[in-house]
Coordinates of C-alpha atoms in Angstrom, one line a residue:
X1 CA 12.8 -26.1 -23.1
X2 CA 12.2 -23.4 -25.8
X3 CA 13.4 -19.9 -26.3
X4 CA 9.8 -19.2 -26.8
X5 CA 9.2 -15.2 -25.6
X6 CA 6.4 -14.7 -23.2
X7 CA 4.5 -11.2 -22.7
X8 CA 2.5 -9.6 -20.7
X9 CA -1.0 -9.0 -22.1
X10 CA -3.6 -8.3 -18.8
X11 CA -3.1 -7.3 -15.4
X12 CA -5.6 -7.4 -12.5
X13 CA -5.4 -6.7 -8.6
X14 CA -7.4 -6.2 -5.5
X15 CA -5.1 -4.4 -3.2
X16 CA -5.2 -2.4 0.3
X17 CA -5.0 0.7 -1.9
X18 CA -7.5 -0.2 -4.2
X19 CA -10.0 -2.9 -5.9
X20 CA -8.0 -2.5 -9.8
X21 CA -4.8 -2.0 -11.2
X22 CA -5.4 1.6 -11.9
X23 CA -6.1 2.5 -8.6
X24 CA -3.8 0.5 -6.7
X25 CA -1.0 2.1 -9.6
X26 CA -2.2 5.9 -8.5
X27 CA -2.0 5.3 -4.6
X28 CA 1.7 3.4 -5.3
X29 CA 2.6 6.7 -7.5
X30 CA 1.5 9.1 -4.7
X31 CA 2.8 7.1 -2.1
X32 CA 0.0 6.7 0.0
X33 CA -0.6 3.9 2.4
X34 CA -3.2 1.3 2.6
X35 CA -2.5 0.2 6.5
X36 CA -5.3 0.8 9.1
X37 CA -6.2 0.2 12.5
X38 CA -8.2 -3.0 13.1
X39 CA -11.8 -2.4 14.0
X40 CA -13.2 -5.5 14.7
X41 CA -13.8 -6.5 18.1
X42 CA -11.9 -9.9 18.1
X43 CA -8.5 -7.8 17.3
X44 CA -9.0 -5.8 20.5
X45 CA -6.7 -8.6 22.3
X46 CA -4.5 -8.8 20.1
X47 CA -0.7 -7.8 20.3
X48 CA -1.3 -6.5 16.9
X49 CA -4.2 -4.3 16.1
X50 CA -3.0 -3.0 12.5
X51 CA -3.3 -4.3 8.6
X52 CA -3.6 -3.6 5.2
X53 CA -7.0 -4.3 4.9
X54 CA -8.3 -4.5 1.3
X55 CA -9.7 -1.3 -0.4
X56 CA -12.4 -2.8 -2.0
X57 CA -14.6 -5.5 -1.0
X58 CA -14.9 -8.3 -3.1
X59 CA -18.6 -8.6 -2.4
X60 CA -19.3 -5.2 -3.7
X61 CA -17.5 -6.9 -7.3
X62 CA -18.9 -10.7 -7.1
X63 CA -22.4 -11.9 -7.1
X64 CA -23.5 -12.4 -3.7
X65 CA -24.5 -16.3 -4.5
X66 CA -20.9 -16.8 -6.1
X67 CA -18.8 -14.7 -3.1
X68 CA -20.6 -16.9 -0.3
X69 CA -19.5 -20.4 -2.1
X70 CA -15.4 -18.8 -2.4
X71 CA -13.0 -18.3 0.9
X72 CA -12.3 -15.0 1.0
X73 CA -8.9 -15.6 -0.7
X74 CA -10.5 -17.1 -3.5
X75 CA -12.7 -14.4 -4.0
X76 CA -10.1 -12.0 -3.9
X77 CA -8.2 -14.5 -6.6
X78 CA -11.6 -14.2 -9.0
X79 CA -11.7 -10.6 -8.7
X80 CA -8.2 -9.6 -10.0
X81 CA -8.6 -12.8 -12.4
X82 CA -11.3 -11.4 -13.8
X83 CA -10.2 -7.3 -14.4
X84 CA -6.8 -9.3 -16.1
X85 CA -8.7 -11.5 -18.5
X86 CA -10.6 -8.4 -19.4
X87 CA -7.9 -6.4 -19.8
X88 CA -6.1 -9.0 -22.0
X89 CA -9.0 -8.5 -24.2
X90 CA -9.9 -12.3 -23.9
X91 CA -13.4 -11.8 -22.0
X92 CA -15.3 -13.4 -25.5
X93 CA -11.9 -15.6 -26.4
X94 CA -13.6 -18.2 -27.8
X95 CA -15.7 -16.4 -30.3
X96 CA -13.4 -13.7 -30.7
X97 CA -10.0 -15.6 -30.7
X98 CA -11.2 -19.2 -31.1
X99 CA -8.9 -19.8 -28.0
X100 CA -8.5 -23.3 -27.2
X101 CA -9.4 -23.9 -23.9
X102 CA -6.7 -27.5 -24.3
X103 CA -4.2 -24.6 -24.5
X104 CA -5.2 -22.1 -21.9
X105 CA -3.5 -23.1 -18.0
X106 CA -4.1 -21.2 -14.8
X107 CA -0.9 -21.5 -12.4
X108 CA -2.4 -19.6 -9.0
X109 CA -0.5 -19.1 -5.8
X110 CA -1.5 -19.0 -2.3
X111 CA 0.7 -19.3 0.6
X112 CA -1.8 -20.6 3.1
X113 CA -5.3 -21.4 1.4
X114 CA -9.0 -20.9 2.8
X115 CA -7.5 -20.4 6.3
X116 CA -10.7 -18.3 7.5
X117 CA -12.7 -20.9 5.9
X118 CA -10.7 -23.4 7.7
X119 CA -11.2 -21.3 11.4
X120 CA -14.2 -20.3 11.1
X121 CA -16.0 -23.7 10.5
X122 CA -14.1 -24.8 13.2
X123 CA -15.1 -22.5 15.3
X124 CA -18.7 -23.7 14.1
X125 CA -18.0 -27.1 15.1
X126 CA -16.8 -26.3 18.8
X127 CA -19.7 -24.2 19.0
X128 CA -23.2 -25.7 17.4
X129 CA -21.7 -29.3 16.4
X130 CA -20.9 -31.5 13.5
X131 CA -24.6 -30.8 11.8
X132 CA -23.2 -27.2 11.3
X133 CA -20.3 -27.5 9.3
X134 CA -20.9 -26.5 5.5
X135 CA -21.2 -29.0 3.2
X136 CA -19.1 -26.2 1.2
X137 CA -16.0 -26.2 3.5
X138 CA -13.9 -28.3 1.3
X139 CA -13.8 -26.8 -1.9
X140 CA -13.6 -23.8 -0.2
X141 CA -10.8 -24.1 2.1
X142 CA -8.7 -26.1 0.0
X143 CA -5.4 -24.6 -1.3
X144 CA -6.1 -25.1 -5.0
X145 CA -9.6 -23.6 -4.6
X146 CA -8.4 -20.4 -6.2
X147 CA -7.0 -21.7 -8.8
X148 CA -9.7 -23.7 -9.7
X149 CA -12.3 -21.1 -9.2
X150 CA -10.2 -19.1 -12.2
X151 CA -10.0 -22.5 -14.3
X152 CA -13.7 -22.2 -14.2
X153 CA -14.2 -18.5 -15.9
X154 CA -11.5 -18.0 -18.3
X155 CA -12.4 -21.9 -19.7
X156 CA -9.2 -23.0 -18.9
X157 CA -9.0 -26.8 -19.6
X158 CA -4.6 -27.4 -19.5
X159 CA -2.6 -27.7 -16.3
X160 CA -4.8 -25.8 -13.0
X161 CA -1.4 -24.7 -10.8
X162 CA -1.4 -23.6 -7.4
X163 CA 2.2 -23.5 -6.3
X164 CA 2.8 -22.9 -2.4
X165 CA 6.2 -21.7 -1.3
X166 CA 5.4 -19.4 1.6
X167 CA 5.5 -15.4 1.2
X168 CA 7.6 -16.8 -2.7
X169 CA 3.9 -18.2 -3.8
X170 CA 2.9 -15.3 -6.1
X171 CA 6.2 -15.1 -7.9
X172 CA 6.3 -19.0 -8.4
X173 CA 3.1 -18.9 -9.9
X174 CA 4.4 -16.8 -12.6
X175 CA 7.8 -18.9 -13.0
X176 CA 5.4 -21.9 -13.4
X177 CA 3.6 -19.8 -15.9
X178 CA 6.4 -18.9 -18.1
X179 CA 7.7 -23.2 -17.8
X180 CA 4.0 -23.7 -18.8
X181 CA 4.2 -21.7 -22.2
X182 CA 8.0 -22.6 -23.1
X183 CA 7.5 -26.5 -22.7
X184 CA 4.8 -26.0 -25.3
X185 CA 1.5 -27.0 -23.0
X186 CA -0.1 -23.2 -23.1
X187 CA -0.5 -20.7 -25.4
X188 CA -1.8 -18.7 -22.2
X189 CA -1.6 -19.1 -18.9
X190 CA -3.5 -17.0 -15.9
X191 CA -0.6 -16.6 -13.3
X192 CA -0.5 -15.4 -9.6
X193 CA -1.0 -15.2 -6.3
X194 CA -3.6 -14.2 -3.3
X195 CA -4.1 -14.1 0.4
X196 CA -6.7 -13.6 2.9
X197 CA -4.8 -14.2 6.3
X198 CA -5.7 -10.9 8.6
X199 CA -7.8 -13.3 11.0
X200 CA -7.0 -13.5 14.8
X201 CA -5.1 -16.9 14.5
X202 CA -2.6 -16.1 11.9
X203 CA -1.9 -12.7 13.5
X204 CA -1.1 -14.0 16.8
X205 CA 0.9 -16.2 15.4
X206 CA 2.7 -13.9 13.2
X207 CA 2.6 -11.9 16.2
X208 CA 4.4 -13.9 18.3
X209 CA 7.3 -15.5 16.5
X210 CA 8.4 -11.9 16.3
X211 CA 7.7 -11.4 12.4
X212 CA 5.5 -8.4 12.8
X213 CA 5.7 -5.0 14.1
X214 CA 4.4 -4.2 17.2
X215 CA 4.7 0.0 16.8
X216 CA 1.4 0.7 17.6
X217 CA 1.7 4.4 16.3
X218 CA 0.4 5.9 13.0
X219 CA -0.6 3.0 11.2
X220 CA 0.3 4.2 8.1
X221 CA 4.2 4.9 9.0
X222 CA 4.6 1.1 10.5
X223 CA 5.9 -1.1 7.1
X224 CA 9.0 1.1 6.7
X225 CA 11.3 -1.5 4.8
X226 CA 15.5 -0.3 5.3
X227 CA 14.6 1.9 8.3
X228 CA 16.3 1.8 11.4
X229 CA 13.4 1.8 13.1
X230 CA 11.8 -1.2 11.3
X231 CA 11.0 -3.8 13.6
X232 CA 8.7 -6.2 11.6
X233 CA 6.3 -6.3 8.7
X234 CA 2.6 -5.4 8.6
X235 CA 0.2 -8.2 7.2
X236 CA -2.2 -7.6 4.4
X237 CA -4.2 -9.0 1.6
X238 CA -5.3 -9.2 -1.4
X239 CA -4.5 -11.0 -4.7
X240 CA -2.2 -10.3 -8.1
X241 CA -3.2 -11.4 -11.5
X242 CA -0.8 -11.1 -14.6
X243 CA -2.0 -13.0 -18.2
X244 CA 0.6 -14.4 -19.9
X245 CA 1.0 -15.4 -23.7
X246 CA 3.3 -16.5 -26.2
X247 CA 4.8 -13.5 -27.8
X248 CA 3.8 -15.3 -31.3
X249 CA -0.5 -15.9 -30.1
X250 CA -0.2 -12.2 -28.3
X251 CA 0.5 -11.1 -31.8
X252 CA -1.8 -13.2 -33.8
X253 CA -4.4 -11.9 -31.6
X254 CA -3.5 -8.3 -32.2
X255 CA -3.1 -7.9 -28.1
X256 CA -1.8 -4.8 -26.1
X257 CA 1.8 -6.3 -24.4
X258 CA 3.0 -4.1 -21.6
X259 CA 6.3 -6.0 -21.3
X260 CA 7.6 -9.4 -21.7
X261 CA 8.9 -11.8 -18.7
X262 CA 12.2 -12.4 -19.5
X263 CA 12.9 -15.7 -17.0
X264 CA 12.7 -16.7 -13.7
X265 CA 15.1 -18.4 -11.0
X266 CA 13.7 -20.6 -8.0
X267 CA 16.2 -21.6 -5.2
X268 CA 16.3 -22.8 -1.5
X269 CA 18.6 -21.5 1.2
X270 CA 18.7 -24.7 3.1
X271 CA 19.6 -22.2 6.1
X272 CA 16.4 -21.7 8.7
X273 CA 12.5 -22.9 8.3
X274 CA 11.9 -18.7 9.4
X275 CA 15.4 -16.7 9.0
X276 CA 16.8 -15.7 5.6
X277 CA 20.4 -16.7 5.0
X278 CA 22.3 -13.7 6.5
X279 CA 24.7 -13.5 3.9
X280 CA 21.9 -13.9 0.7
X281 CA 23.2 -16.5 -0.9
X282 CA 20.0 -18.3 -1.9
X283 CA 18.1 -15.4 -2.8
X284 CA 21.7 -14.4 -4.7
X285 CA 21.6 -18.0 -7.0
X286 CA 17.8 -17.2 -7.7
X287 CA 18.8 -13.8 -9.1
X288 CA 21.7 -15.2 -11.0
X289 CA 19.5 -18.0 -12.6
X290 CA 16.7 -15.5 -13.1
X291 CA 19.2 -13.1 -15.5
X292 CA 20.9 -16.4 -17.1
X293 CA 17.5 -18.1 -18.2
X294 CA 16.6 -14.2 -19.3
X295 CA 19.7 -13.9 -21.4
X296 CA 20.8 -10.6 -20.3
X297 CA 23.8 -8.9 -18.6
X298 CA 23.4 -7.5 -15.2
X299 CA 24.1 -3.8 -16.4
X300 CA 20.3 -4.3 -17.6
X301 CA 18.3 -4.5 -14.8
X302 CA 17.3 -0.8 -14.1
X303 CA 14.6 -1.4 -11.3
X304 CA 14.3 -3.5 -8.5
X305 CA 10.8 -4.3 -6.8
X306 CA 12.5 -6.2 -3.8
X307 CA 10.9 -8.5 -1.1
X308 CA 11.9 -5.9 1.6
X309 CA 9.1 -6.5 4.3
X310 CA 10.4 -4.5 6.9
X311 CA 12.5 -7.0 9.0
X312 CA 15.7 -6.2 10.4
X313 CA 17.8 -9.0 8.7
X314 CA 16.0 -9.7 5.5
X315 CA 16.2 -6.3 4.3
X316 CA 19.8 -6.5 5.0
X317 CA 20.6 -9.6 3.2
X318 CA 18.5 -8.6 0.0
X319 CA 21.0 -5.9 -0.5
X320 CA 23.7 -8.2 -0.2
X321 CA 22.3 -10.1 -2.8
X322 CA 21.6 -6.9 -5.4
X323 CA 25.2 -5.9 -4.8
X324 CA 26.2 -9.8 -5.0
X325 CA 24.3 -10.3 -8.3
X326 CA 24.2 -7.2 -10.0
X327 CA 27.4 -6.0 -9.5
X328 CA 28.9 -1.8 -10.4
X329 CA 25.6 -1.6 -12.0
X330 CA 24.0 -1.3 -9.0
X331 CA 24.4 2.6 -8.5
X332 CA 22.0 2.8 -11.8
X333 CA 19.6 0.8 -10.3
X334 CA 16.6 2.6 -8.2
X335 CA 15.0 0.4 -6.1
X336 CA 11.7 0.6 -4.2
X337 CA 9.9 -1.7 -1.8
X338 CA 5.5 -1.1 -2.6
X339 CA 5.1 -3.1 0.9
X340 CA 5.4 0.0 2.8
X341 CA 2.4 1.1 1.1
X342 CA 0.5 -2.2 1.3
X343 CA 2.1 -4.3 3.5
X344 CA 2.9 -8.2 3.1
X345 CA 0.7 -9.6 1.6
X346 CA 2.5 -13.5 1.9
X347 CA 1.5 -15.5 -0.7
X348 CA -0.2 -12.6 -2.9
X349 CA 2.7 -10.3 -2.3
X350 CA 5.2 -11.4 -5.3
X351 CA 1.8 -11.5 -7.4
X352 CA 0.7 -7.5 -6.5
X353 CA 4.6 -6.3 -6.7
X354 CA 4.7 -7.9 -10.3
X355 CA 1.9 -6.2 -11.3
X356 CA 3.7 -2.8 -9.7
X357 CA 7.0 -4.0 -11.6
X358 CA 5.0 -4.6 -14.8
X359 CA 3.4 -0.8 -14.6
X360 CA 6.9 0.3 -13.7
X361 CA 8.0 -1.0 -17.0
X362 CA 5.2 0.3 -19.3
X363 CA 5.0 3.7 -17.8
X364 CA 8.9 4.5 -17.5
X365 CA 8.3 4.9 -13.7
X366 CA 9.2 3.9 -10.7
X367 CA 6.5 3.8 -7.2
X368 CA 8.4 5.5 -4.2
X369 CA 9.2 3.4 -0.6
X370 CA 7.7 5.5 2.3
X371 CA 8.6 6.1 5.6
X372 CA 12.3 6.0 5.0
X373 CA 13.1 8.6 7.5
X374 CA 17.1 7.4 8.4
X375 CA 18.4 4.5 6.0
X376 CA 20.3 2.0 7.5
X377 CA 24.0 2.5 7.1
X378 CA 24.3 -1.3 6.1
X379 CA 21.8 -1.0 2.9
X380 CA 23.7 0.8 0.2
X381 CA 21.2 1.3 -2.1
X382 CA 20.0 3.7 -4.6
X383 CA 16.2 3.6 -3.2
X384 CA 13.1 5.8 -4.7
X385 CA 11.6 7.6 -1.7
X386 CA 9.6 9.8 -4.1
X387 CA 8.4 7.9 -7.7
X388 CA 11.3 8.3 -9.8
X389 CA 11.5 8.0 -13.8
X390 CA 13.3 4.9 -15.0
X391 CA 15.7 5.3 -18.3
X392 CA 13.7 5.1 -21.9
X393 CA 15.0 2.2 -24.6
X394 CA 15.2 -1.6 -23.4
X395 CA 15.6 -2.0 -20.3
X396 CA 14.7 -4.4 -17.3
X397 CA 13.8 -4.7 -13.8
X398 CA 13.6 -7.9 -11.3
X399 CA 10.8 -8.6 -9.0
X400 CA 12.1 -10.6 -5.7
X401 CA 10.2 -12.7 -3.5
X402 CA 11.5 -14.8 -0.6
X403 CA 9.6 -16.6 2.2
X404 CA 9.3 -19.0 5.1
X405 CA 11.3 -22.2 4.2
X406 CA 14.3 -20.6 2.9
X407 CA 11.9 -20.5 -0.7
X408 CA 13.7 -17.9 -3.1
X409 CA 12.2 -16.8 -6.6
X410 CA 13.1 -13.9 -8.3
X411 CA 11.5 -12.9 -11.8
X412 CA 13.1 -10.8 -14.7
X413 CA 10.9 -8.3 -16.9
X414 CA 11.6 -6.4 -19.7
X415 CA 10.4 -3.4 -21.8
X416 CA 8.7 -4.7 -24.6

């Protein structure tokens, strides 16, 4: 594989704090929270009754025809998509930049699909029959349908990604992203994540296996990742969007970079289908690969947006691994964790954190973690509780995402 650099050139979200970057970026900075109580009448029953519901619906963005034919993830997908490719400049690419949609890939992650699609047409079928089902279900509920949906507006005619790897999806689709444009197969590649799972199946689910928290106080002090009183995460949703180039056609095309990806390392523990190695050692090799295939020296890495849902043994094992991989220099490292501002948002999480570690970069700055009231004595980390500048020259930051299945990515930016 080449040493060919790859930059950052658009970013795009929908997010519980907002329906763009700019937004969502604001409500990180002023650390304000996007969980709310559930309103709808079939979480009454639930064990659960709170989420990061999206700010901004995507059928206030999309045209009502389009949004009815997407699953709510997909639309979510389209709508970040769509701010990114904007943002990259490359809304008229093919007049403007004579892009070549041979070279152009899309690699978008999801961690469960058209689940709601899925549900509800099941529901449909218990209730009216057969004869009821859409004739749209399909395309809708299937995994790659966000992906696809993407392919389909930016002209995208190379390799159509979606990687699934549990609550890693978002930061794999990236990792695929930056394989994509170093093998030599895109010059740009769309790269993400999304999710659209606050539904009364997945939450009881989620519920019940003991994953999220059941504090049914203030909704928006609940995700409080290194807490001693964590006791689970919060589900949310909403979709990540990053556009990534060759450093060479970024230049050629005279584009804005924010920052560049530097690499990215993919490992399994091998440990538990739910519970994260105790000890870190998976998520450790993925962070050790990650600054290896990036070229740099630990002492780097200034900023950390870590995986930190809220759960009493993952947070604990992710600081193993900082301390593990990143050694002394971990005092200079500040650290923050944006899901206790928008809670987990699975698949789309490692998606929406890159786009926060990206805008750390660019803007020398890093988004706080609320609702740290008494920091577990086991987490000895340098954590931002209030948004904290990060060190000017070249520096770099890691984004970590770990899921279900023992799946471990972690992906290394730098200034640029």
């Amino acid at each position: 594989m080449s040493r060919t650099r790859v930059v950052v050139t658009g970013l795009g979200t929908t997010s519980p704090l907002g329906g763009d970057v700019a937004s969502t970026w604001e409500g990180l900075l002023a650390g304000r929270s996007g969980v709310r109580h559930l309103t709808e009448e079939w979480a009454a029953d639930l064990p659960v009754k709170i989420a990061g519901r999206i700010a901004v619906e995507p059928t206030d963005v999309l045209e009502r025809v389009k949004a009815r034919r997407l699953d709510r993830s997909a639309q979510f997908a389209l709508v970040a998509a769509m701010e990114a490719w904007r943002d990259a400049g490359l809304e008229n690419a093919v007049q403007d930049h004579g892009l070549d949609g041979d070279r152009v890939g899309v690699a978008m992650a999801s961690g469960i699909g058209g689940v709601t699609t899925l549900l509800d047409n099941y529901d449909t079928l218990k209730a009216k029959g057969p004869r009821r089902v859409s004739p749209l279900a399909v395309p809708m509920l299937m995994a790659n349908a966000a992906a696809a949906n993407i392919s389909l507006y930016v002209g995208a005619r190379g390799a159509v990604n979606t990687p699934i790897s549990a609550c890693a999806s978002g930061n794999e689709g990236i990792a695929m992203a930056i394989d994509q444009i170093r093998l030599g197969r895109a010059d740009v590649v769309v790269a993400g994540g999304t999710e659209a799972a606050i539904h009364p199946l997945p939450m009881a689910a989620f519920a019940n296996m003991m994953a999220l928290s059941k504090n049914d106080g203030d909704p928006s002090t609940v995700s409080r990742p290194w807490d001693t009183a964590r006791d689970g995460f919060v589900l949310g949703e909403g979709a990540g969007v990053l556009v990534l180039e060759s450093l060479e056609h970024a230049q050629a095309r005279g584009a804005r970079i924010y920052a560049e990806v530097l690499g990215a390392g993919i490992t399994a523990d091998s440990h538990d289908i739910a519970q994260p190695d105790p000890e870190g050692r998976g998520g450790s090799r993925a962070i050790l690969r990650a600054l290896a295939e990036s070229d740099i020296d630990p002492s780097a890495i200034k900023h950390v947006n870590a995986h930190a849902t809220s759960t009493p043994l993952g947070d604990i094992a992710e600081g193993l691994m900082l301390h593990a991989t990143l050694g002394a220099g971990i005092d200079d490292v500040v650290v923050t964790s944006t899901k206790s501002m928008t809670g987990h948002l699975l698949g789309g999480a490692g998606a929406l954190e890159a786009v926060a570690t990206v805008m750390a970069l660019h803007e020398r700055v890093s988004p706080p973690t609320i609702n740290l009231d008494d920091k577990d004595p086991k987490v000895d980390l340098d954590i931002a509780t209030t948004a904290r500048p990060l060190p000017q020259g070249d520096i770099a930051a890691l984004n970590n995402s770990f899921g279900f299945g023992g799946a471990n990515v972690a992906v290394a930016f730098g200034s640029f």
